[in-house]
Coordinates of C-alpha atoms in Angstrom, one line a residue:
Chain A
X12 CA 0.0 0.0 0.0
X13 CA 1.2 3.9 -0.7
X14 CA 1.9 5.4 2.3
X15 CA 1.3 8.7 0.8
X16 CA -2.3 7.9 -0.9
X17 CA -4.3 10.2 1.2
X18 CA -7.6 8.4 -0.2
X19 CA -7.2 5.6 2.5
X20 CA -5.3 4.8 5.6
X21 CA -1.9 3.6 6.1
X22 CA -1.1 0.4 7.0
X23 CA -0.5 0.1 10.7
X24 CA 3.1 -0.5 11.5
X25 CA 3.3 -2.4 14.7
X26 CA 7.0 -1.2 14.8
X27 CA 6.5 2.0 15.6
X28 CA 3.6 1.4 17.9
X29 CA 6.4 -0.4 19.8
X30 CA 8.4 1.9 20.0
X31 CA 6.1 4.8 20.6
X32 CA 4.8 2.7 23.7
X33 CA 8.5 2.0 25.0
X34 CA 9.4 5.5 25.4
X35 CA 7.5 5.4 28.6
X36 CA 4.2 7.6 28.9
X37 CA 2.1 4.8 28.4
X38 CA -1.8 4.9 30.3
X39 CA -1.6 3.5 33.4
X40 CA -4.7 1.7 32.8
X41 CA -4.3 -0.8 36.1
X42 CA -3.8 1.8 38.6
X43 CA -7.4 3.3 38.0
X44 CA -10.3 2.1 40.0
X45 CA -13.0 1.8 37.7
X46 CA -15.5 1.1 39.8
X47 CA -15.6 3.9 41.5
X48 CA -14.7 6.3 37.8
X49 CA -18.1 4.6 36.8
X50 CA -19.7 5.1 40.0
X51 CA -19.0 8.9 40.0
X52 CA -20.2 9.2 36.4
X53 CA -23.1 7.9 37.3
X54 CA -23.5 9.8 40.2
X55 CA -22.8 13.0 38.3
X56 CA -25.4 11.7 35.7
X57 CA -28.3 11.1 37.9
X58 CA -29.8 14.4 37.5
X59 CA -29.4 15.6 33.9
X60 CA -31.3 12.1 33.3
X61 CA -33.8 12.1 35.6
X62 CA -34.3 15.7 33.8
X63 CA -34.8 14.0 30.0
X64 CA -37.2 11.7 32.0
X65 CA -39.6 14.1 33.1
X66 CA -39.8 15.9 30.0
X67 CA -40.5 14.2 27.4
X68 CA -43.9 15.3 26.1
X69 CA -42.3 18.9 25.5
X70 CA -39.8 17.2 24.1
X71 CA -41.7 15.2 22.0
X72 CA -43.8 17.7 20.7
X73 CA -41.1 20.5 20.0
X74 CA -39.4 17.6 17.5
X75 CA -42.5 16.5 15.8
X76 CA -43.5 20.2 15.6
X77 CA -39.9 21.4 14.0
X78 CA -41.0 20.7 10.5
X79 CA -44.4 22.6 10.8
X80 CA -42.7 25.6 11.5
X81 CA -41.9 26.5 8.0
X82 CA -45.2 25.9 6.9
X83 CA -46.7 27.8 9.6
X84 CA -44.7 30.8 8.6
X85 CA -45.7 30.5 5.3
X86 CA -49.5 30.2 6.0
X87 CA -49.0 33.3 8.4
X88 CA -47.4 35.6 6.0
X89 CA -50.6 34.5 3.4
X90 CA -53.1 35.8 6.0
X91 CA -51.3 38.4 6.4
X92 CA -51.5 39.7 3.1
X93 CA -55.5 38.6 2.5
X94 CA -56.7 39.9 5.5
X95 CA -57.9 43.6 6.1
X96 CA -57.8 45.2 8.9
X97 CA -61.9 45.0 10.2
X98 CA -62.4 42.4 8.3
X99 CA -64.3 39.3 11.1
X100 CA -63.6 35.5 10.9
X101 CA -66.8 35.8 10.4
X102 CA -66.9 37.4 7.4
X103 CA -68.9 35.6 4.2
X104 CA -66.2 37.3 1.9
X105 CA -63.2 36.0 3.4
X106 CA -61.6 33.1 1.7
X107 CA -62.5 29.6 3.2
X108 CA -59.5 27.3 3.2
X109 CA -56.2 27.6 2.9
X110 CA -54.2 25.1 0.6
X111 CA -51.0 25.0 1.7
X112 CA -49.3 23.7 -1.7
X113 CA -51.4 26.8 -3.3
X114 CA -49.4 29.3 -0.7
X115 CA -46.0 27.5 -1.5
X116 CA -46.7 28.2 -5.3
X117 CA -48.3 31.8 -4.8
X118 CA -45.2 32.7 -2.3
X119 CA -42.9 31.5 -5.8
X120 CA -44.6 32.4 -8.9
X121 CA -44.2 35.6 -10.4
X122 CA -47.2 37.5 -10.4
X123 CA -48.5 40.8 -9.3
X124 CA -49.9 41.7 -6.2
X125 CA -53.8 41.5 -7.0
X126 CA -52.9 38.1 -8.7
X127 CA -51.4 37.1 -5.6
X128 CA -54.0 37.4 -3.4
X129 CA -56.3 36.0 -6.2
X130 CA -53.9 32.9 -6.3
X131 CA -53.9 32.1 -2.2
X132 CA -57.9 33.7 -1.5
X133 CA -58.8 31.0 -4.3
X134 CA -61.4 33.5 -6.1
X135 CA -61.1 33.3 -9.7
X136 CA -64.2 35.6 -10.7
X137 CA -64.7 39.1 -12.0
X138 CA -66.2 40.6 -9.1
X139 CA -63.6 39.3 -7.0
X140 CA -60.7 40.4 -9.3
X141 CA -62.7 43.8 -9.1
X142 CA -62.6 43.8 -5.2
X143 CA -59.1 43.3 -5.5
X144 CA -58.7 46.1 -7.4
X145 CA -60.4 48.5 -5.4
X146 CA -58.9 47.8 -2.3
X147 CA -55.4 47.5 -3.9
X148 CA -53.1 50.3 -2.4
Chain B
X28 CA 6.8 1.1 7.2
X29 CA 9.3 2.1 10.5
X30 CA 12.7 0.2 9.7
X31 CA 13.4 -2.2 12.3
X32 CA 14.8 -0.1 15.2
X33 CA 17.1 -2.0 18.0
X34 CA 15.1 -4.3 20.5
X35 CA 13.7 -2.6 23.3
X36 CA 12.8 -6.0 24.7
X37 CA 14.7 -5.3 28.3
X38 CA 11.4 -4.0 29.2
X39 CA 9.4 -5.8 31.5
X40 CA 6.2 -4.6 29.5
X41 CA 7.1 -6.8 26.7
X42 CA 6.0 -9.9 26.2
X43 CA 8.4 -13.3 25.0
X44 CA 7.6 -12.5 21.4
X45 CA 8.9 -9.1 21.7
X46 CA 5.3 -7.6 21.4
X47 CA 4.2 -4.5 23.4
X48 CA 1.9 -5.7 25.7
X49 CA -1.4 -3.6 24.6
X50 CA -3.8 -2.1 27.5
X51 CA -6.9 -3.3 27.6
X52 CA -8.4 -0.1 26.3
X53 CA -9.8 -1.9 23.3
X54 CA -12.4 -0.9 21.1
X55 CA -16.0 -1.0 22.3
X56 CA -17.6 -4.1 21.8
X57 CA -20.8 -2.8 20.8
X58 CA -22.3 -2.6 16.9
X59 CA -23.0 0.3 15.8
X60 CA -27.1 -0.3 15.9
X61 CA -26.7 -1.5 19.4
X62 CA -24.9 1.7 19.9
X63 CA -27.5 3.6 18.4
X64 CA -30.2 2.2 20.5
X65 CA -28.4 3.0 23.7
X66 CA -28.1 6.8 22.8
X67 CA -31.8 7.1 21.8
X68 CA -32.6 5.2 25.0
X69 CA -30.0 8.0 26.9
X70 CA -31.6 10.7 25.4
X71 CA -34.6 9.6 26.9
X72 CA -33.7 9.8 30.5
X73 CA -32.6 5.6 30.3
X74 CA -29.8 5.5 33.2
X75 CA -29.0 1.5 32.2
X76 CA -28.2 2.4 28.9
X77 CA -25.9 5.2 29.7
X78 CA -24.4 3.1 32.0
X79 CA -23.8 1.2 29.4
X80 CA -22.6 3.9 27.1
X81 CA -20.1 4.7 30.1
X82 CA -18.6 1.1 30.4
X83 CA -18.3 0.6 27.2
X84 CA -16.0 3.6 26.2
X85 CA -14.6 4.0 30.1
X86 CA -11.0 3.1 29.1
X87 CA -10.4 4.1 26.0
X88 CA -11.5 7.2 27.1
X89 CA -8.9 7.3 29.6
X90 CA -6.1 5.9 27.8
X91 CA -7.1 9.4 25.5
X92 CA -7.2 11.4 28.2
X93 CA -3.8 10.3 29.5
X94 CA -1.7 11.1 26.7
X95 CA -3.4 14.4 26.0
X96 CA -2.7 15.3 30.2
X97 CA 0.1 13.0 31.1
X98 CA -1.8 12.8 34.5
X99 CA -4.3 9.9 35.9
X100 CA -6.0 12.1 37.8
X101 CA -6.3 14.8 35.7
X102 CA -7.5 12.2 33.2
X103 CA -9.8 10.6 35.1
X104 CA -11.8 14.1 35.8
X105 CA -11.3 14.4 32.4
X106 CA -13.4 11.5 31.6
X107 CA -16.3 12.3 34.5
X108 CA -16.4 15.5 32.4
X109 CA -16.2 14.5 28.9
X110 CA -18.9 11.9 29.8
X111 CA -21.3 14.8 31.6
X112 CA -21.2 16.9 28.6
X113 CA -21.5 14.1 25.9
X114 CA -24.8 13.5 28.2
X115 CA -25.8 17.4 28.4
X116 CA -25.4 17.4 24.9
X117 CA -27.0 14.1 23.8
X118 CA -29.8 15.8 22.5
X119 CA -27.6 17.2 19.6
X120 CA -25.9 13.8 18.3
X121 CA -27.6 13.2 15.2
X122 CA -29.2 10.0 14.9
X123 CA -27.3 7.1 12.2
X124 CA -24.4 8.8 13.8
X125 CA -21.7 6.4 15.7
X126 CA -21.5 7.9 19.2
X127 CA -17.6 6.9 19.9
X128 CA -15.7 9.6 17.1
X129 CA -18.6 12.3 18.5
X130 CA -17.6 11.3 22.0
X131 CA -14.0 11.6 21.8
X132 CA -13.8 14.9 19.9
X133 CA -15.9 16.4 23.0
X134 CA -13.3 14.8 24.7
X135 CA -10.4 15.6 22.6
X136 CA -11.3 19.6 22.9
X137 CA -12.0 20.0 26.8
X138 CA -8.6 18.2 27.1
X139 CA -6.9 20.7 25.3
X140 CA -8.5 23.7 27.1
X141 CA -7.9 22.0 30.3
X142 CA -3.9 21.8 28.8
X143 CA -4.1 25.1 27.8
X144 CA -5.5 26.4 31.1
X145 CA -3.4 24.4 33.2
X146 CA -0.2 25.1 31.1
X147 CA 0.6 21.0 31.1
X148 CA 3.6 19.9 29.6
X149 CA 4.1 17.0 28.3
X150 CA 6.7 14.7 30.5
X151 CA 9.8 12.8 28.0
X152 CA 11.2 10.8 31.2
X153 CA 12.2 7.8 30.3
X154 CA 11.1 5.3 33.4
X155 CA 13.6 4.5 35.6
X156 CA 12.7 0.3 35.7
X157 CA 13.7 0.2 31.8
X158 CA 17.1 1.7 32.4
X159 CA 18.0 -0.8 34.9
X160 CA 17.1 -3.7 32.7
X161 CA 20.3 -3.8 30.1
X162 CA 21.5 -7.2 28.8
X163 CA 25.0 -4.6 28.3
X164 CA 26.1 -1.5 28.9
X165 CA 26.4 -0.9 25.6
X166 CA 23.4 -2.2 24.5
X167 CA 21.7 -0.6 27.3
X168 CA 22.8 3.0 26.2
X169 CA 21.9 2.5 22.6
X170 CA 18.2 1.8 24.0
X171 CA 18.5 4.8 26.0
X172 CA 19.1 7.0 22.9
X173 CA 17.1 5.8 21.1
X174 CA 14.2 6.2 23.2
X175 CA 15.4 9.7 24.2
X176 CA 16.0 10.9 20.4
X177 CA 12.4 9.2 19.5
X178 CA 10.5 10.9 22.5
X179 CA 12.3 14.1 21.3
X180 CA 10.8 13.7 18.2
X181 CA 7.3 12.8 19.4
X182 CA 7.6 15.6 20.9
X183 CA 8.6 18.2 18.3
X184 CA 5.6 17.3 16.3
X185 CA 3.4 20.0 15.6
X186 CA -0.1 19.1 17.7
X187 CA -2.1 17.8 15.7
X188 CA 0.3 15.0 14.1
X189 CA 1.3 14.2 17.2
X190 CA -2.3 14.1 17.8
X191 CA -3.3 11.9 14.8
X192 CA -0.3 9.5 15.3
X193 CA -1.2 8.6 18.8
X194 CA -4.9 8.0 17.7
X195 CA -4.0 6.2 15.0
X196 CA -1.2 4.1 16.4
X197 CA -1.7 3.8 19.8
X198 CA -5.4 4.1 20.5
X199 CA -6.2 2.0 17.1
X200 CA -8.7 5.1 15.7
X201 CA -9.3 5.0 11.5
X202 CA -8.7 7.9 9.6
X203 CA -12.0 8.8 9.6
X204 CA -12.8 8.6 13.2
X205 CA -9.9 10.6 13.9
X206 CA -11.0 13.0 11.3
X207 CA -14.1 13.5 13.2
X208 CA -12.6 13.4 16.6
X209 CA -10.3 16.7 15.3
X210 CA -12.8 18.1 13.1
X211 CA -10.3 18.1 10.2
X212 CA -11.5 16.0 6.9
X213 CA -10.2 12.8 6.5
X214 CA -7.5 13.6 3.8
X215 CA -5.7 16.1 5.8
X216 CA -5.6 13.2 9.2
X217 CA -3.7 10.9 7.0
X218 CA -1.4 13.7 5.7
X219 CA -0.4 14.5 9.1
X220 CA 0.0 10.6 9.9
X221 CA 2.1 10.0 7.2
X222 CA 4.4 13.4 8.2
X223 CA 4.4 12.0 11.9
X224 CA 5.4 9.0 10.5
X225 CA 8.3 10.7 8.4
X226 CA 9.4 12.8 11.3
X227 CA 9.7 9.9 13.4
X228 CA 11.3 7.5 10.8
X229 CA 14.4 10.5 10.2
X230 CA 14.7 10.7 14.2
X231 CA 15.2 6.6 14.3
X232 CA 17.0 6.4 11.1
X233 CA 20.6 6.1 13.3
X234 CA 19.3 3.4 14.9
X235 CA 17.4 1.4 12.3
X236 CA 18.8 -1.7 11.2
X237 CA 17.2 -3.2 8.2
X238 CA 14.9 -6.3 8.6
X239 CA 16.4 -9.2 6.0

């Protein structure tokens, strides 16, 4: 094998492990007490697990909710540009629905403004492209 | 390959057939999916499994911490420590992830900030049991130099060679786990390797005497 090929490791060369373990600074593995290094590990350990035992739910739900989190921001900045200010939940005009794959294309096709809000409020007629209109800034 | 250097066999810590008796800081037993279920089971609060965990890398971790501090108590905190913050931090290890080359480089870096803050040097002594073992004078004060000119040069490596030789050679890491353990990518670990290597081969190259 080629020492010098960098794609893969050398070849172990049990001389000079030898000799790098003869010049003297070797672990004195026998002199520790490793019942008592595990013992005090575990000692130490007690209370940072006992504190992953009693939360898991929060835990659980902050990793299953990670992913939402992009898609929540997306839907928020959507209602953010549909809604007007006064306008109820109520309200028969307001847009029922929200799909979220029609957001993710509104928020990256190039379109004006009006046809934005057209895209994402899902109204396709004339009277709401006139609404649009009027209450455009 | 190292060209055969003289004997050092006149230490006790070598066996009859002239090999270096290894400590038992072998590599963990464990798989790597066994492994993997033990951290998801730590991250969950289990206690057995990081028990486990512990036992499993105890020595190793030691024999690491050793030659990074040169002390066993020192390395012995250094392993309550390492261990602790591997555990504060288990949240982060990314899961399909081996645990060990993650472990060590937490390791690896508080050992070199406790170096730094504790100014540690590293000790060349030679021990003072392997100079009293000398079939001849002679013979005795060849193995003396040699071990002197080849600590020297263990020594006079910049850190991180010295760093991915000892890993490699001693501690039985691959490329790649040392190349996770120092954060450096896996070409660059077997450069230095092969310059530790180089370095070390000039500083013997007195002493060699060819194998025929």
């Amino acid at each position: 094998m080629n020492d010098h090929d960098l794609n893969q490791d050398p070849r172990r060369d049990p001389e000079l492990e030898r000799a790098l373990r003869a010049i003297g600074d070797e672990p004195p593995l026998h002199e520790v007490d490793w019942d008592s290094l595990r013992a005090g590990i575990r000692a130490r350990a007690e209370l940072p697990l006992a504190r992953r035992r009693a939360a898991p739910p929060a835990r659980r739900a902050a990793l299953w909710m990670r992913p939402l989190v992009p898609a929540a921001l997306a839907a928020g900045i959507v209602l953010t540009l549909v809604m007007r200010p006064g306008t109820g939940t109520g309200d028969a005009d307001e847009p029922d629905g929200f799909d979220l794959i029609v957001v993710e294309q509104a928020l990256h096709a190039d379109v004006s403004d009006p046809e934005f809000r057209m895209m994402v409020a899902g109204m396709d007629d004339a009277d709401a492209l006139l609404q649009i209109a009027v209450s455009a800034p | 390959m190292v060209a055969a250097v003289p004997a050092l066999s006149a230490d006790p810590r070598v066996d009859a057939e002239g090999a270096f008796a290894r400590p038992a800081a072998a590599k963990p037993a464990l798989g790597p999916a066994e492994e993997a279920a033990l951290v998801e089971r730590v991250k969950a609060g289990d206690v057995a499994a990081f028990d486990r965990l512990v036992g499993e890398h105890m020595r190793r971790a030691f024999s690491v911490a050793y030659r990074l501090l040169g002390h066993r108590e020192d390395a012995e905190d250094l392993v309550q420590e390492a261990f602790i913050a591997a555990l504060e931090k288990i949240g982060t290890h990314q899961p399909g992830r081996a645990f060990g080359p993650w472990f060590y480089r937490i390791l690896v870096n508080r050992g070199l900030n406790a170096r730094k803050s504790r100014a540690l040097r590293r000790t060349e002594a030679l021990p003072e049991d392997v100079r009293a073992l000398e079939p001849s004078p002679l013979r005795h004060a060849e193995q003396v130099q040699l071990r002197e000119k080849l600590a020297a040069a263990l020594a006079d490596l910049p850190e991180r060679q010295r760093q991915a030789i000892e890993l490699f050679e001693l501690e039985g890491f691959s490329g790649r786990e040392i190349a996770e353990i120092l954060e450096l990518p896996d070409g660059t670990v077997r450069w230095h390797i092969h310059q530790a290597r180089k370095a070390l081969q000039d500083a013997l190259a007195p002493f060699a005497r060819r194998l025929t």
